[in-house]
Coordinates of C-alpha atoms and ligand atoms in Angstrom, one line a residue:
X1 CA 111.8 54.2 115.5
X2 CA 109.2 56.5 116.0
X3 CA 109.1 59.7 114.0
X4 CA 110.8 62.4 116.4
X5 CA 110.3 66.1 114.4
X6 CA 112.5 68.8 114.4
X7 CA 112.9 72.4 113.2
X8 CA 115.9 73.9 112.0
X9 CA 116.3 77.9 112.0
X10 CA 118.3 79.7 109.5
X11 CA 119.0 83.2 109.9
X12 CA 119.6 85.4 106.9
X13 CA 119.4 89.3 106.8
X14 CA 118.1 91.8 104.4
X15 CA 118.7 95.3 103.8
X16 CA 115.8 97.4 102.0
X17 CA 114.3 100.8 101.8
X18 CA 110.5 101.5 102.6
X19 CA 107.5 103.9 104.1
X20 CA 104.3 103.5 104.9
X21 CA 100.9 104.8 103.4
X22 CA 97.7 103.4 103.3
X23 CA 95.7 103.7 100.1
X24 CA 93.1 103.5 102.8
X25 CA 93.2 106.5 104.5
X26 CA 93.8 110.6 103.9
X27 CA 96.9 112.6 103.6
X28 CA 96.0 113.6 107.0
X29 CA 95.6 110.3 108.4
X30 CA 98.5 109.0 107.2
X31 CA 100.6 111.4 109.0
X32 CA 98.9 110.8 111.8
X33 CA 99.6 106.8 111.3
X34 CA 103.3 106.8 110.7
X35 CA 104.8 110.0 111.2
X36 CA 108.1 110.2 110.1
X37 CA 108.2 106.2 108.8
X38 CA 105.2 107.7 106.3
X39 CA 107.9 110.5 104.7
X40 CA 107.9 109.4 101.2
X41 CA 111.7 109.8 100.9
X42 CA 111.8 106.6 102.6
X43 CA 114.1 105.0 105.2
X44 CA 116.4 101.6 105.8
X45 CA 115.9 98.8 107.8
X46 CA 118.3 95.8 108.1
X47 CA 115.8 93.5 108.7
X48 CA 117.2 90.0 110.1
X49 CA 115.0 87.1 108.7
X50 CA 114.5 83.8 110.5
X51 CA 113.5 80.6 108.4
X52 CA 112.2 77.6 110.0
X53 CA 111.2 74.1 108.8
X54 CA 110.0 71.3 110.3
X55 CA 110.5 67.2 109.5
X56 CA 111.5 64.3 110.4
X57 CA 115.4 63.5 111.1
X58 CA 116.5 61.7 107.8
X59 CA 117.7 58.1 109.0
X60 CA 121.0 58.0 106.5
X61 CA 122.4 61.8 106.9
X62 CA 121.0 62.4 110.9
X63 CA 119.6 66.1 109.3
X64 CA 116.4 67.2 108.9
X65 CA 117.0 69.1 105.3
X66 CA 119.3 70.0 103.3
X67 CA 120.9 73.0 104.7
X68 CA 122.7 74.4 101.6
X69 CA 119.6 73.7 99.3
X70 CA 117.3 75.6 101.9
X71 CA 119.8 78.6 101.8
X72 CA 119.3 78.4 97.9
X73 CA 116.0 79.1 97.8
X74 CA 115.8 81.5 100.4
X75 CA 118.9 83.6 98.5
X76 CA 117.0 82.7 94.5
X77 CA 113.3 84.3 95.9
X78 CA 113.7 86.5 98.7
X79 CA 117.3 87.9 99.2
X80 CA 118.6 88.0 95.5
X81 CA 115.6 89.9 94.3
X82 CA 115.1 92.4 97.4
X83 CA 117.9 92.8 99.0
X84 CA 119.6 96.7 98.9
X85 CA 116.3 97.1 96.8
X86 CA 113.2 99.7 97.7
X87 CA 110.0 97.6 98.8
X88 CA 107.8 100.3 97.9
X89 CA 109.1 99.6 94.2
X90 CA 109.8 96.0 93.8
X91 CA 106.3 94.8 96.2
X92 CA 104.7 97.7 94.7
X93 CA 101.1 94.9 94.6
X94 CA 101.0 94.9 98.6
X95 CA 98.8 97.7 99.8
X96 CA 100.7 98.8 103.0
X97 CA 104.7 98.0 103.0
X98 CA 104.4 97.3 106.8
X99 CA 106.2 94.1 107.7
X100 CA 103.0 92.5 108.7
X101 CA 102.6 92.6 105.1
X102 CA 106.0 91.5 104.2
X103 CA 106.3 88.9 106.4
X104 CA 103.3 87.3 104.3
X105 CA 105.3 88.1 100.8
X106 CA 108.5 86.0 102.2
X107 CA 106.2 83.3 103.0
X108 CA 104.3 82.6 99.4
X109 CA 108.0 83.4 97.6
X110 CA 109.3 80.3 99.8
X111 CA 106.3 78.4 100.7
X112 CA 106.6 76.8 96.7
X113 CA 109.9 75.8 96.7
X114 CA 110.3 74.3 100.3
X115 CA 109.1 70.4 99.1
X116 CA 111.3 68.3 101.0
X117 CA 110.3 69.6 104.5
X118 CA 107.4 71.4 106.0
X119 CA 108.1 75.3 105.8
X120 CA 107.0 76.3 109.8
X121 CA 107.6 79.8 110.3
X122 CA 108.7 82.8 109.0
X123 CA 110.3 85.7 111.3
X124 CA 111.4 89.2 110.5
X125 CA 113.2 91.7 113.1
X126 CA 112.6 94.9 111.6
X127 CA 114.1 96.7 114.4
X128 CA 115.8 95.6 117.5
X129 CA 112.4 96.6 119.0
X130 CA 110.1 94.8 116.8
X131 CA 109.5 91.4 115.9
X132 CA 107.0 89.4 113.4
X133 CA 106.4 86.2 113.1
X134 CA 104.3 84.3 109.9
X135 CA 103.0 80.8 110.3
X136 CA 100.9 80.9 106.9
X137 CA 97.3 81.2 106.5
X138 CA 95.2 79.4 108.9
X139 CA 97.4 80.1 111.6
Ligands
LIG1 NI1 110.3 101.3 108.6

């Protein structure tokens, strides 16, 4: 039979405090950038993150992984140790806590641990308005 992929899509969410500021630019500039996301007192977001991996359908169980060992590692590297947590604090080596630069943390916590399938995509809602997605480096 040939070797029909398909990706799976589990959707976890994660609440965390941030703001933006960019070691890059002036007081002034940064104000300018983010306005009230740059207040230092920080705000929430409940961001809704989307896992997907890719593989083959395994011949004996008709699944492409295992469901409860991908929600393992997702929970053991990315909820567990951020969730209801301040990113400025806990990914205090990322420059910029935007979610372009989150979405790329998610992505090296999981991208170890996913070995029994092909780790596709990453997505994060921050907002109902905005939308990232992360398909690793190269991409
Ligand atoms: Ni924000």
């Amino acid at each position: 039979m040939e070797n029909r992929q398909v990706n799976l899509t589990r959707v976890y969410q994660l609440s965390a405090a941030h703001y933006l500021k960019s070691p890059f630019l002036s007081e002034e500039e940064n104000k300018k950038t983010y306005g009230k996301c740059g207040q230092v007192a920080g705000h929430g977001h409940n961001y809704i993150i989307r896992v997907t991996v890719k593989g083959p359908i395994d011949a004996v169980t008709g699944m492409v992984t295992d469901v409860a060992e991908l929600d393992k590692i997702v929970r053991k590297y990315v909820i567990d140790p951020l969730d209801h947590r301040n990113l400025n604090i806990e990914l205090s080596h990322l420059s910029i806590l935007t979610t372009e630069m989150f979405i790329q943390e998610i992505w090296k916590r999981l991208k170890p641990h996913i070995t029994q399938v092909e780790l596709y995509s990453v997505e994060v809602d921050e907002t109902r308005k905005n939308g990232f997605q992360y398909f690793g480096a190269g991409h």
